Coordinates of N, CA and C in Angstrom, one line a residue:
Chain A
M1 N -4.9 -18.1 -26.0 CA -5.3 -18.9 -24.8 C -4.3 -18.8 -23.7
N2 N -4.8 -18.3 -22.6 CA -3.9 -18.2 -21.4 C -4.5 -19.2 -20.3
I3 N -3.7 -19.3 -19.2 CA -4.0 -20.3 -18.2 C -5.4 -19.9 -17.5
F4 N -5.6 -18.6 -17.3 CA -6.8 -18.2 -16.6 C -8.1 -18.6 -17.4
R5 N -8.0 -18.3 -18.7 CA -9.1 -18.6 -19.6 C -9.3 -20.1 -19.7
F6 N -8.3 -20.9 -19.8 CA -8.4 -22.3 -20.0 C -9.0 -22.9 -18.7
L7 N -8.4 -22.5 -17.5 CA -9.0 -23.0 -16.3 C -10.4 -22.6 -16.1
G8 N -10.7 -21.4 -16.5 CA -12.1 -20.9 -16.5 C -13.1 -21.8 -17.3
D9 N -12.6 -22.1 -18.5 CA -13.5 -23.0 -19.3 C -13.6 -24.4 -18.7
I10 N -12.5 -24.9 -18.2 CA -12.6 -26.2 -17.5 C -13.5 -26.2 -16.3
S11 N -13.4 -25.1 -15.6 CA -14.2 -25.0 -14.4 C -15.7 -24.9 -14.8
H12 N -16.0 -24.2 -15.9 CA -17.3 -24.1 -16.4 C -17.9 -25.4 -16.8
L13 N -17.0 -26.2 -17.5 CA -17.4 -27.5 -18.0 C -17.6 -28.4 -16.8
L14 N -16.7 -28.3 -15.8 CA -16.8 -29.1 -14.6 C -18.2 -28.9 -13.9
A15 N -18.5 -27.6 -13.8 CA -19.8 -27.2 -13.1 C -21.0 -27.9 -13.8
I16 N -21.0 -27.8 -15.1 CA -22.1 -28.3 -15.9 C -22.2 -29.9 -15.7
I17 N -21.0 -30.5 -15.7 CA -21.0 -32.0 -15.6 C -21.3 -32.4 -14.2
I18 N -20.9 -31.6 -13.2 CA -21.2 -32.0 -11.8 C -22.7 -32.0 -11.6
L19 N -23.4 -30.9 -12.2 CA -24.8 -30.8 -12.1 C -25.5 -32.0 -12.8
L20 N -25.1 -32.3 -14.0 CA -25.7 -33.4 -14.7 C -25.5 -34.7 -14.0
M21 N -24.3 -35.0 -13.5 CA -24.1 -36.2 -12.8 C -24.9 -36.3 -11.5
K22 N -25.0 -35.2 -10.8 CA -25.7 -35.2 -9.5 C -27.2 -35.6 -9.8
I23 N -27.8 -35.0 -10.8 CA -29.2 -35.3 -11.1 C -29.3 -36.7 -11.6
W24 N -28.4 -37.1 -12.4 CA -28.5 -38.5 -13.0 C -28.3 -39.6 -11.9
K25 N -27.2 -39.4 -11.1 CA -26.9 -40.4 -10.1 C -27.9 -40.5 -9.0
T26 N -28.4 -39.3 -8.5 CA -29.4 -39.4 -7.4 C -30.8 -39.5 -8.0
R27 N -31.0 -39.5 -9.3 CA -32.3 -39.6 -9.9 C -33.2 -38.5 -9.4
S28 N -32.6 -37.3 -9.1 CA -33.4 -36.3 -8.5 C -32.8 -34.9 -8.8
C29 N -33.7 -33.9 -9.0 CA -33.2 -32.6 -9.2 C -33.7 -31.7 -8.0
A30 N -33.9 -32.3 -6.9 CA -34.3 -31.5 -5.7 C -33.2 -30.4 -5.4
G31 N -33.7 -29.2 -5.1 CA -32.8 -28.1 -4.8 C -32.2 -27.4 -5.9
I32 N -32.5 -27.9 -7.2 CA -32.0 -27.2 -8.4 C -33.0 -26.4 -9.0
S33 N -32.7 -25.1 -9.3 CA -33.6 -24.2 -10.0 C -33.7 -24.5 -11.5
G34 N -34.8 -25.0 -11.9 CA -35.0 -25.3 -13.3 C -35.0 -24.0 -14.1
K35 N -35.4 -22.9 -13.4 CA -35.5 -21.6 -14.1 C -34.0 -21.1 -14.5
S36 N -33.1 -21.3 -13.5 CA -31.7 -20.9 -13.8 C -31.2 -21.7 -15.0
Q37 N -31.5 -23.0 -15.0 CA -31.1 -23.9 -16.1 C -31.6 -23.5 -17.4
I38 N -32.9 -23.1 -17.5 CA -33.5 -22.7 -18.7 C -32.8 -21.4 -19.2
L39 N -32.5 -20.5 -18.2 CA -31.8 -19.3 -18.6 C -30.4 -19.6 -19.2
F40 N -29.7 -20.6 -18.6 CA -28.4 -20.9 -19.1 C -28.5 -21.5 -20.5
A41 N -29.6 -22.3 -20.8 CA -29.8 -22.8 -22.1 C -30.0 -21.7 -23.1
V42 N -30.8 -20.7 -22.7 CA -31.0 -19.5 -23.5 C -29.7 -18.8 -23.8
V43 N -28.9 -18.6 -22.7 CA -27.6 -17.9 -22.8 C -26.7 -18.6 -23.9
F44 N -26.6 -19.9 -23.8 CA -25.7 -20.6 -24.7 C -26.2 -20.6 -26.1
T45 N -27.6 -20.7 -26.3 CA -28.2 -20.7 -27.6 C -28.0 -19.3 -28.3
T46 N -28.2 -18.3 -27.6 CA -28.1 -16.9 -28.2 C -26.6 -16.5 -28.4
R47 N -25.7 -17.0 -27.5 CA -24.3 -16.7 -27.7 C -23.6 -17.4 -28.8
Y48 N -23.9 -18.7 -28.9 CA -23.2 -19.5 -29.8 C -23.8 -19.7 -31.2
L49 N -24.6 -18.7 -31.6 CA -25.2 -18.8 -33.0 C -24.1 -18.7 -34.0
D50 N -22.9 -18.1 -33.6 CA -21.8 -18.0 -34.5 C -21.1 -19.3 -34.9
L51 N -21.6 -20.4 -34.2 CA -21.2 -21.7 -34.6 C -21.4 -22.0 -36.0
V52 N -22.4 -21.5 -36.6 CA -22.7 -21.7 -38.0 C -22.2 -20.7 -38.9
T53 N -21.7 -19.5 -38.4 CA -21.2 -18.5 -39.2 C -19.7 -18.4 -39.3
N54 N -19.0 -18.7 -38.2 CA -17.6 -18.7 -38.3 C -16.9 -19.7 -37.4
F55 N -15.8 -20.2 -38.0 CA -15.0 -21.2 -37.3 C -13.8 -20.6 -36.6
I56 N -13.6 -20.8 -35.3 CA -12.4 -20.3 -34.6 C -11.4 -21.4 -34.4
S57 N -11.8 -22.4 -33.8 CA -10.8 -23.6 -33.6 C -11.7 -24.8 -33.2
F58 N -11.0 -25.9 -33.3 CA -11.6 -27.2 -32.9 C -12.1 -27.1 -31.4
Y59 N -11.2 -26.6 -30.6 CA -11.5 -26.4 -29.2 C -12.7 -25.6 -29.0
N60 N -12.8 -24.4 -29.6 CA -13.9 -23.5 -29.5 C -15.2 -24.1 -29.9
T61 N -15.2 -24.8 -31.0 CA -16.4 -25.4 -31.6 C -16.9 -26.5 -30.6
S62 N -15.9 -27.4 -30.2 CA -16.4 -28.5 -29.4 C -16.9 -28.1 -28.1
M63 N -16.2 -27.1 -27.4 CA -16.7 -26.6 -26.1 C -18.1 -26.1 -26.3
K64 N -18.3 -25.3 -27.3 CA -19.7 -24.7 -27.5 C -20.7 -25.8 -27.7
V65 N -20.4 -26.8 -28.5 CA -21.4 -27.8 -28.7 C -21.7 -28.6 -27.4
V66 N -20.6 -28.9 -26.6 CA -20.8 -29.6 -25.4 C -21.6 -28.7 -24.4
Y67 N -21.3 -27.4 -24.3 CA -22.1 -26.6 -23.4 C -23.6 -26.6 -23.8
I68 N -23.8 -26.4 -25.0 CA -25.2 -26.3 -25.5 C -25.9 -27.6 -25.2
A69 N -25.3 -28.7 -25.6 CA -25.9 -30.1 -25.4 C -26.2 -30.4 -24.0
C70 N -25.2 -30.1 -23.1 CA -25.4 -30.3 -21.7 C -26.5 -29.5 -21.1
S71 N -26.5 -28.2 -21.5 CA -27.5 -27.4 -20.9 C -29.0 -27.8 -21.3
Y72 N -29.1 -28.3 -22.5 CA -30.4 -28.8 -22.9 C -30.7 -30.1 -22.2
A73 N -29.7 -31.0 -22.0 CA -29.9 -32.2 -21.3 C -30.3 -32.0 -19.9
T74 N -29.7 -31.0 -19.2 CA -30.1 -30.6 -17.9 C -31.5 -30.2 -17.8
V75 N -31.9 -29.3 -18.7 CA -33.3 -28.8 -18.7 C -34.3 -30.0 -18.9
W76 N -33.9 -30.9 -19.8 CA -34.7 -32.1 -20.1 C -34.9 -33.0 -18.8
L77 N -33.7 -33.2 -18.1 CA -33.8 -34.0 -16.9 C -34.7 -33.4 -15.8
I78 N -34.6 -32.0 -15.7 CA -35.4 -31.4 -14.7 C -36.9 -31.3 -15.0
Y79 N -37.2 -31.0 -16.3 CA -38.6 -30.7 -16.6 C -39.3 -32.0 -17.3
S80 N -38.6 -33.0 -17.5 CA -39.2 -34.2 -18.1 C -38.9 -35.5 -17.4
K81 N -37.6 -35.9 -17.5 CA -37.3 -37.2 -16.9 C -37.5 -37.3 -15.4
F82 N -37.0 -36.3 -14.6 CA -37.1 -36.3 -13.2 C -38.0 -35.2 -12.7
K83 N -39.0 -34.9 -13.5 CA -40.0 -33.9 -13.2 C -40.6 -34.0 -11.8
A84 N -40.9 -35.2 -11.4 CA -41.5 -35.5 -10.1 C -40.7 -35.0 -8.9
T85 N -39.4 -34.9 -9.1 CA -38.5 -34.5 -8.0 C -38.2 -33.0 -8.1
Y86 N -38.7 -32.3 -9.1 CA -38.4 -30.9 -9.2 C -39.2 -30.1 -8.2
D87 N -38.5 -29.3 -7.5 CA -39.0 -28.5 -6.4 C -39.6 -27.2 -6.9
G88 N -40.6 -27.2 -7.7 CA -41.1 -26.0 -8.3 C -41.7 -25.0 -7.3
N89 N -42.2 -25.5 -6.2 CA -42.7 -24.6 -5.1 C -41.7 -23.6 -4.6
H90 N -40.4 -24.0 -4.6 CA -39.4 -23.1 -4.1 C -38.6 -22.4 -5.2
D91 N -39.0 -22.7 -6.5 CA -38.3 -22.1 -7.6 C -39.2 -21.0 -8.1
T92 N -39.4 -19.9 -7.3 CA -40.4 -18.9 -7.6 C -39.9 -17.6 -8.1
F93 N -38.6 -17.5 -8.4 CA -38.0 -16.3 -8.9 C -38.7 -15.9 -10.2
R94 N -39.0 -14.6 -10.3 CA -39.7 -14.1 -11.6 C -38.7 -13.9 -12.6
V95 N -38.5 -14.8 -13.6 CA -37.4 -14.6 -14.6 C -37.6 -13.5 -15.5
E96 N -38.9 -13.0 -15.7 CA -39.1 -11.8 -16.5 C -38.4 -10.6 -16.0
F97 N -38.1 -10.6 -14.7 CA -37.3 -9.5 -14.1 C -35.9 -9.5 -14.5
L98 N -35.4 -10.6 -15.1 CA -34.1 -10.8 -15.6 C -34.0 -10.6 -17.1
V99 N -35.0 -11.3 -17.7 CA -34.9 -11.4 -19.2 C -35.3 -10.1 -19.8
V100 N -36.3 -9.4 -19.3 CA -36.7 -8.2 -20.0 C -35.7 -7.1 -19.8
P101 N -35.2 -6.8 -18.6 CA -34.2 -5.7 -18.5 C -32.9 -6.0 -19.3
T102 N -32.4 -7.3 -19.3 CA -31.2 -7.6 -20.0 C -31.4 -7.5 -21.6
A103 N -32.6 -7.9 -22.0 CA -32.9 -7.7 -23.4 C -33.0 -6.3 -23.9
V104 N -33.6 -5.4 -23.0 CA -33.7 -4.0 -23.3 C -32.2 -3.4 -23.3
L105 N -31.4 -3.8 -22.3 CA -30.1 -3.3 -22.2 C -29.2 -3.7 -23.4
A106 N -29.5 -4.9 -23.9 CA -28.7 -5.4 -25.1 C -29.0 -4.6 -26.3
F107 N -30.3 -4.1 -26.4 CA -30.6 -3.2 -27.6 C -30.0 -1.9 -27.4
L108 N -29.8 -1.4 -26.2 CA -29.3 -0.1 -26.0 C -27.8 0.0 -25.9
V109 N -27.2 -1.0 -25.3 CA -25.7 -0.9 -25.1 C -25.1 -2.2 -25.8
N110 N -24.6 -2.0 -27.0 CA -24.0 -3.1 -27.7 C -22.8 -2.6 -28.6
H111 N -22.1 -3.5 -29.1 CA -20.9 -3.1 -30.0 C -21.4 -2.7 -31.4
D112 N -22.5 -3.3 -31.8 CA -23.0 -3.2 -33.2 C -24.4 -3.5 -33.3
F113 N -25.2 -2.7 -33.9 CA -26.7 -2.9 -33.9 C -27.1 -3.9 -35.0
T114 N -26.6 -5.2 -34.8 CA -27.0 -6.2 -35.8 C -27.6 -7.4 -35.0
P115 N -28.4 -8.2 -35.6 CA -29.1 -9.3 -34.8 C -28.2 -10.2 -34.1
L116 N -27.1 -10.7 -34.7 CA -26.2 -11.6 -34.0 C -25.5 -10.9 -32.8
E117 N -25.1 -9.7 -33.1 CA -24.4 -8.9 -32.0 C -25.3 -8.6 -30.8
I118 N -26.5 -8.3 -31.1 CA -27.5 -8.0 -30.0 C -27.8 -9.3 -29.2
L119 N -27.9 -10.4 -29.9 CA -28.2 -11.6 -29.2 C -27.0 -12.0 -28.4
W120 N -25.8 -11.8 -28.9 CA -24.6 -12.1 -28.2 C -24.5 -11.3 -26.9
T121 N -24.8 -10.0 -27.1 CA -24.8 -9.0 -25.9 C -25.8 -9.4 -24.9
F122 N -27.0 -9.8 -25.4 CA -28.1 -10.3 -24.5 C -27.6 -11.5 -23.7
S123 N -26.9 -12.4 -24.3 CA -26.5 -13.6 -23.7 C -25.4 -13.3 -22.6
I124 N -24.6 -12.3 -22.8 CA -23.6 -11.8 -21.9 C -24.3 -11.2 -20.6
Y125 N -25.2 -10.3 -20.9 CA -26.0 -9.7 -19.8 C -26.8 -10.7 -19.0
L126 N -27.5 -11.6 -19.8 CA -28.3 -12.6 -19.1 C -27.5 -13.6 -18.3
E127 N -26.4 -14.0 -18.8 CA -25.5 -14.9 -18.0 C -25.1 -14.3 -16.7
S128 N -24.9 -13.0 -16.7 CA -24.4 -12.4 -15.4 C -25.4 -12.5 -14.3
V129 N -26.7 -12.7 -14.6 CA -27.7 -12.7 -13.6 C -28.5 -14.0 -13.6
A130 N -28.1 -15.0 -14.5 CA -28.9 -16.2 -14.7 C -28.9 -17.1 -13.4
I131 N -27.9 -16.9 -12.6 CA -27.8 -17.8 -11.4 C -28.8 -17.3 -10.3
L132 N -29.3 -16.1 -10.4 CA -30.2 -15.6 -9.3 C -31.3 -16.5 -8.9
P133 N -32.1 -17.1 -9.8 CA -33.1 -18.0 -9.4 C -32.6 -19.1 -8.5
Q134 N -31.4 -19.6 -8.8 CA -30.8 -20.7 -8.0 C -30.4 -20.2 -6.7
L135 N -29.7 -19.0 -6.6 CA -29.3 -18.5 -5.3 C -30.5 -18.1 -4.5
F136 N -31.6 -17.6 -5.1 CA -32.8 -17.3 -4.5 C -33.4 -18.6 -3.8
M137 N -33.4 -19.7 -4.6 CA -33.9 -20.9 -4.1 C -33.1 -21.4 -2.9
V138 N -31.8 -21.3 -2.9 CA -31.0 -21.7 -1.8 C -31.3 -20.8 -0.6
S139 N -31.5 -19.5 -0.8 CA -31.8 -18.7 0.4 C -33.2 -18.9 0.9
K140 N -34.1 -19.3 0.0 CA -35.5 -19.6 0.4 C -35.6 -20.8 1.3
T141 N -34.9 -21.9 0.8 CA -34.9 -23.1 1.6 C -33.9 -23.1 2.7
G142 N -32.9 -22.2 2.6 CA -32.0 -22.0 3.7 C -30.8 -23.0 3.7
E143 N -30.8 -23.9 2.6 CA -29.7 -24.9 2.5 C -29.5 -25.3 1.1
A144 N -28.3 -25.9 0.9 CA -28.0 -26.5 -0.4 C -27.2 -27.8 -0.1
E145 N -27.5 -28.8 -0.9 CA -26.7 -30.0 -0.8 C -25.2 -29.7 -1.1
T146 N -24.3 -30.5 -0.5 CA -22.9 -30.2 -0.7 C -22.5 -30.2 -2.2
I147 N -23.1 -31.2 -2.9 CA -22.8 -31.3 -4.4 C -23.3 -30.1 -5.1
T148 N -24.4 -29.6 -4.7 CA -25.0 -28.4 -5.3 C -24.0 -27.2 -5.0
S149 N -23.4 -27.2 -3.8 CA -22.5 -26.1 -3.5 C -21.2 -26.2 -4.4
H150 N -20.8 -27.4 -4.6 CA -19.6 -27.6 -5.5 C -19.9 -27.1 -6.9
Y151 N -21.1 -27.4 -7.4 CA -21.6 -26.9 -8.7 C -21.6 -25.4 -8.7
L152 N -22.1 -24.7 -7.7 CA -22.2 -23.3 -7.7 C -20.8 -22.7 -7.6
F153 N -19.9 -23.3 -6.8 CA -18.5 -22.8 -6.7 C -17.8 -22.9 -8.1
A154 N -17.9 -24.0 -8.7 CA -17.2 -24.2 -10.0 C -17.8 -23.2 -11.0
L155 N -19.1 -23.0 -11.0 CA -19.7 -22.0 -11.9 C -19.3 -20.6 -11.6
G156 N -19.2 -20.3 -10.3 CA -18.9 -18.9 -10.0 C -17.4 -18.6 -10.2
I157 N -16.5 -19.6 -10.0 CA -15.1 -19.3 -10.2 C -14.7 -19.2 -11.7
Y158 N -15.6 -19.8 -12.5 CA -15.3 -19.7 -14.0 C -15.2 -18.3 -14.5
R159 N -16.2 -17.4 -14.1 CA -16.2 -16.1 -14.6 C -15.1 -15.2 -13.8
T160 N -14.9 -15.6 -12.6 CA -13.8 -14.9 -11.8 C -12.5 -15.2 -12.5
L161 N -12.2 -16.4 -13.0 CA -11.0 -16.7 -13.7 C -10.9 -15.9 -15.0
Y162 N -12.1 -15.7 -15.7 CA -12.2 -14.9 -16.9 C -11.8 -13.4 -16.6
L163 N -12.1 -12.9 -15.4 CA -11.7 -11.6 -15.1 C -10.1 -11.5 -15.2
F164 N -9.4 -12.5 -14.6 CA -8.0 -12.5 -14.7 C -7.5 -12.6 -16.2
N165 N -8.2 -13.4 -16.9 CA -7.9 -13.6 -18.3 C -8.0 -12.3 -19.1
W166 N -9.0 -11.4 -18.7 CA -9.2 -10.2 -19.4 C -8.1 -9.2 -19.0
I167 N -7.7 -9.2 -17.7 CA -6.6 -8.4 -17.3 C -5.3 -8.8 -18.1
W168 N -5.1 -10.1 -18.2 CA -3.9 -10.7 -18.9 C -4.0 -10.2 -20.4
R169 N -5.1 -10.4 -21.0 CA -5.3 -10.0 -22.4 C -5.1 -8.5 -22.7
Y170 N -5.5 -7.8 -21.8 CA -5.3 -6.3 -21.9 C -3.9 -6.0 -21.9
Q171 N -3.2 -6.6 -20.9 CA -1.7 -6.4 -20.8 C -1.0 -6.9 -22.0
Q172 N -1.3 -8.1 -22.5 CA -0.5 -8.7 -23.6 C -0.9 -8.2 -25.0
E173 N -2.2 -8.1 -25.2 CA -2.7 -7.8 -26.5 C -3.4 -6.5 -26.7
G174 N -3.6 -5.8 -25.6 CA -4.4 -4.5 -25.6 C -5.8 -4.8 -25.9
F175 N -6.2 -6.1 -25.8 CA -7.6 -6.5 -26.0 C -8.5 -6.3 -24.8
F176 N -9.6 -5.6 -25.0 CA -10.6 -5.6 -24.0 C -12.0 -5.4 -24.5
D177 N -12.9 -6.0 -23.9 CA -14.3 -5.9 -24.3 C -15.1 -5.5 -23.1
L178 N -15.4 -4.2 -23.1 CA -16.0 -3.6 -21.9 C -17.4 -4.3 -21.5
I179 N -18.1 -4.7 -22.5 CA -19.4 -5.3 -22.2 C -19.2 -6.6 -21.4
A180 N -18.2 -7.5 -21.9 CA -18.0 -8.7 -21.2 C -17.4 -8.5 -19.8
I181 N -16.5 -7.5 -19.7 CA -15.8 -7.2 -18.5 C -16.8 -6.7 -17.4
V182 N -17.6 -5.8 -17.7 CA -18.6 -5.2 -16.7 C -19.6 -6.3 -16.3
A183 N -20.1 -7.1 -17.3 CA -21.0 -8.2 -17.0 C -20.3 -9.3 -16.1
G184 N -19.1 -9.5 -16.5 CA -18.3 -10.5 -15.7 C -18.1 -10.1 -14.3
L185 N -17.9 -8.8 -14.1 CA -17.7 -8.3 -12.7 C -19.0 -8.4 -11.9
V186 N -20.1 -8.0 -12.6 CA -21.4 -8.2 -11.9 C -21.6 -9.6 -11.5
Q187 N -21.4 -10.5 -12.5 CA -21.6 -12.0 -12.3 C -20.8 -12.5 -11.1
T188 N -19.5 -12.0 -11.0 CA -18.6 -12.5 -9.9 C -19.1 -11.9 -8.6
I189 N -19.5 -10.7 -8.6 CA -20.0 -10.0 -7.3 C -21.2 -10.8 -6.8
L190 N -22.1 -11.2 -7.7 CA -23.3 -12.0 -7.2 C -22.9 -13.2 -6.5
Y191 N -21.7 -13.8 -6.8 CA -21.3 -15.0 -6.1 C -20.6 -14.8 -4.8
C192 N -20.2 -13.6 -4.5 CA -19.3 -13.3 -3.4 C -19.8 -13.9 -2.1
D193 N -21.1 -13.6 -1.8 CA -21.7 -14.1 -0.6 C -21.6 -15.6 -0.5
F194 N -21.9 -16.2 -1.7 CA -21.9 -17.7 -1.7 C -20.4 -18.2 -1.5
F195 N -19.5 -17.5 -2.2 CA -18.0 -17.9 -2.0 C -17.7 -18.0 -0.5
Y196 N -18.1 -16.9 0.2 CA -17.8 -16.8 1.6 C -18.4 -18.0 2.4
L197 N -19.6 -18.3 2.1 CA -20.2 -19.5 2.8 C -19.6 -20.8 2.4
Y198 N -19.2 -20.9 1.1 CA -18.5 -22.1 0.6 C -17.2 -22.4 1.3
I199 N -16.4 -21.3 1.4 CA -15.1 -21.4 2.0 C -15.2 -21.7 3.6
T200 N -16.1 -21.0 4.2 CA -16.2 -21.1 5.7 C -17.0 -22.3 6.1
K201 N -17.9 -22.8 5.3 CA -18.7 -24.0 5.7 C -18.3 -25.3 4.9
V202 N -18.6 -25.2 3.6 CA -18.5 -26.5 2.8 C -17.1 -27.1 2.8
L203 N -16.1 -26.2 2.7 CA -14.7 -26.7 2.6 C -14.3 -27.3 4.0
K204 N -15.0 -26.9 5.0 CA -14.7 -27.5 6.4 C -15.6 -28.7 6.7
G205 N -16.2 -29.2 5.6 CA -17.0 -30.5 5.8 C -18.4 -30.3 6.3
K206 N -18.8 -29.0 6.4 CA -20.2 -28.8 6.8 C -21.1 -28.6 5.6
K207 N -22.4 -28.9 5.8 CA -23.4 -28.6 4.8 C -23.7 -27.1 4.7
L208 N -24.0 -26.6 3.5 CA -24.3 -25.2 3.4 C -25.7 -24.9 3.9
S209 N -25.8 -24.3 5.1 CA -27.1 -24.0 5.6 C -27.0 -22.5 6.1
L210 N -28.1 -21.8 5.8 CA -28.1 -20.4 6.2 C -28.8 -20.3 7.6
P211 N -28.4 -19.3 8.3 CA -29.1 -19.0 9.6 C -30.6 -18.7 9.4
A212 N -31.4 -19.3 10.2 CA -32.9 -19.1 10.0 C -33.3 -17.7 10.3
Chain B
H1 N -7.3 2.1 -26.8 CA -8.3 2.1 -27.9 C -9.4 1.1 -27.6
Y2 N -10.4 1.2 -28.3 CA -11.6 0.4 -28.0 C -11.8 -0.7 -29.1
L3 N -11.6 -1.9 -28.6 CA -11.7 -3.0 -29.6 C -13.0 -3.8 -29.5
V4 N -13.6 -4.0 -30.6 CA -14.8 -4.8 -30.6 C -14.4 -6.2 -30.5
T5 N -15.2 -7.0 -29.7 CA -14.8 -8.3 -29.4 C -14.6 -9.2 -30.7
T6 N -13.6 -10.1 -30.5 CA -13.3 -11.0 -31.7 C -14.1 -12.3 -31.5
K7 N -14.8 -12.4 -30.4 CA -15.7 -13.6 -30.1 C -14.9 -14.9 -30.2
D8 N -13.7 -14.9 -29.7 CA -12.9 -16.2 -29.6 C -13.1 -16.8 -28.3
E9 N -13.7 -16.1 -27.4 CA -13.9 -16.6 -26.0 C -15.3 -17.4 -25.9
L10 N -15.4 -18.2 -24.8 CA -16.6 -18.9 -24.7 C -17.7 -18.2 -23.9

């Protein structure tokens, strides 16, 4: 465990909690893509199946359990508890365009052709693009609440920190996982435009709004 | 060398 990875995990956890708290406190999921949240629930479920097959550490197990539980809680808040506030009309990204190609790619490019490994690989590929319905929604409505921007920033910076973690691990342990690295790079690149808007607007106290 | 992931990351 190095500092980049730890901060990455904390940032990921923070993002998930910010979103949950935002929905809970405002009793509304306006501006949040339910589709992205379903994709994240799928990502965690397919990646953490090893919870039942091998134990790594107390930290590892508890973080996995929290991520899974929070992602399902978020989906439940959006599609059940605060369903009336869900902005489905603007959440129109076609998720099959993400799920099908990443599933096919997981079958073709993986470390080992076994069910658990393919599902893990699928989760890595899917995670890299799972935010697209949310970013699409922001670009469609042309704005995002400040708290939603904080959520997106924390979520984006998490994988960026993991990139530094992988550089560190390669240097220190000779460890590298090309699948995770390439997907992590793609994931980070998808956030770049948002990072720019976040730094130039949100951090200066302005609401994130896109030019019409 | 090419290392298969040890899956200790989240």
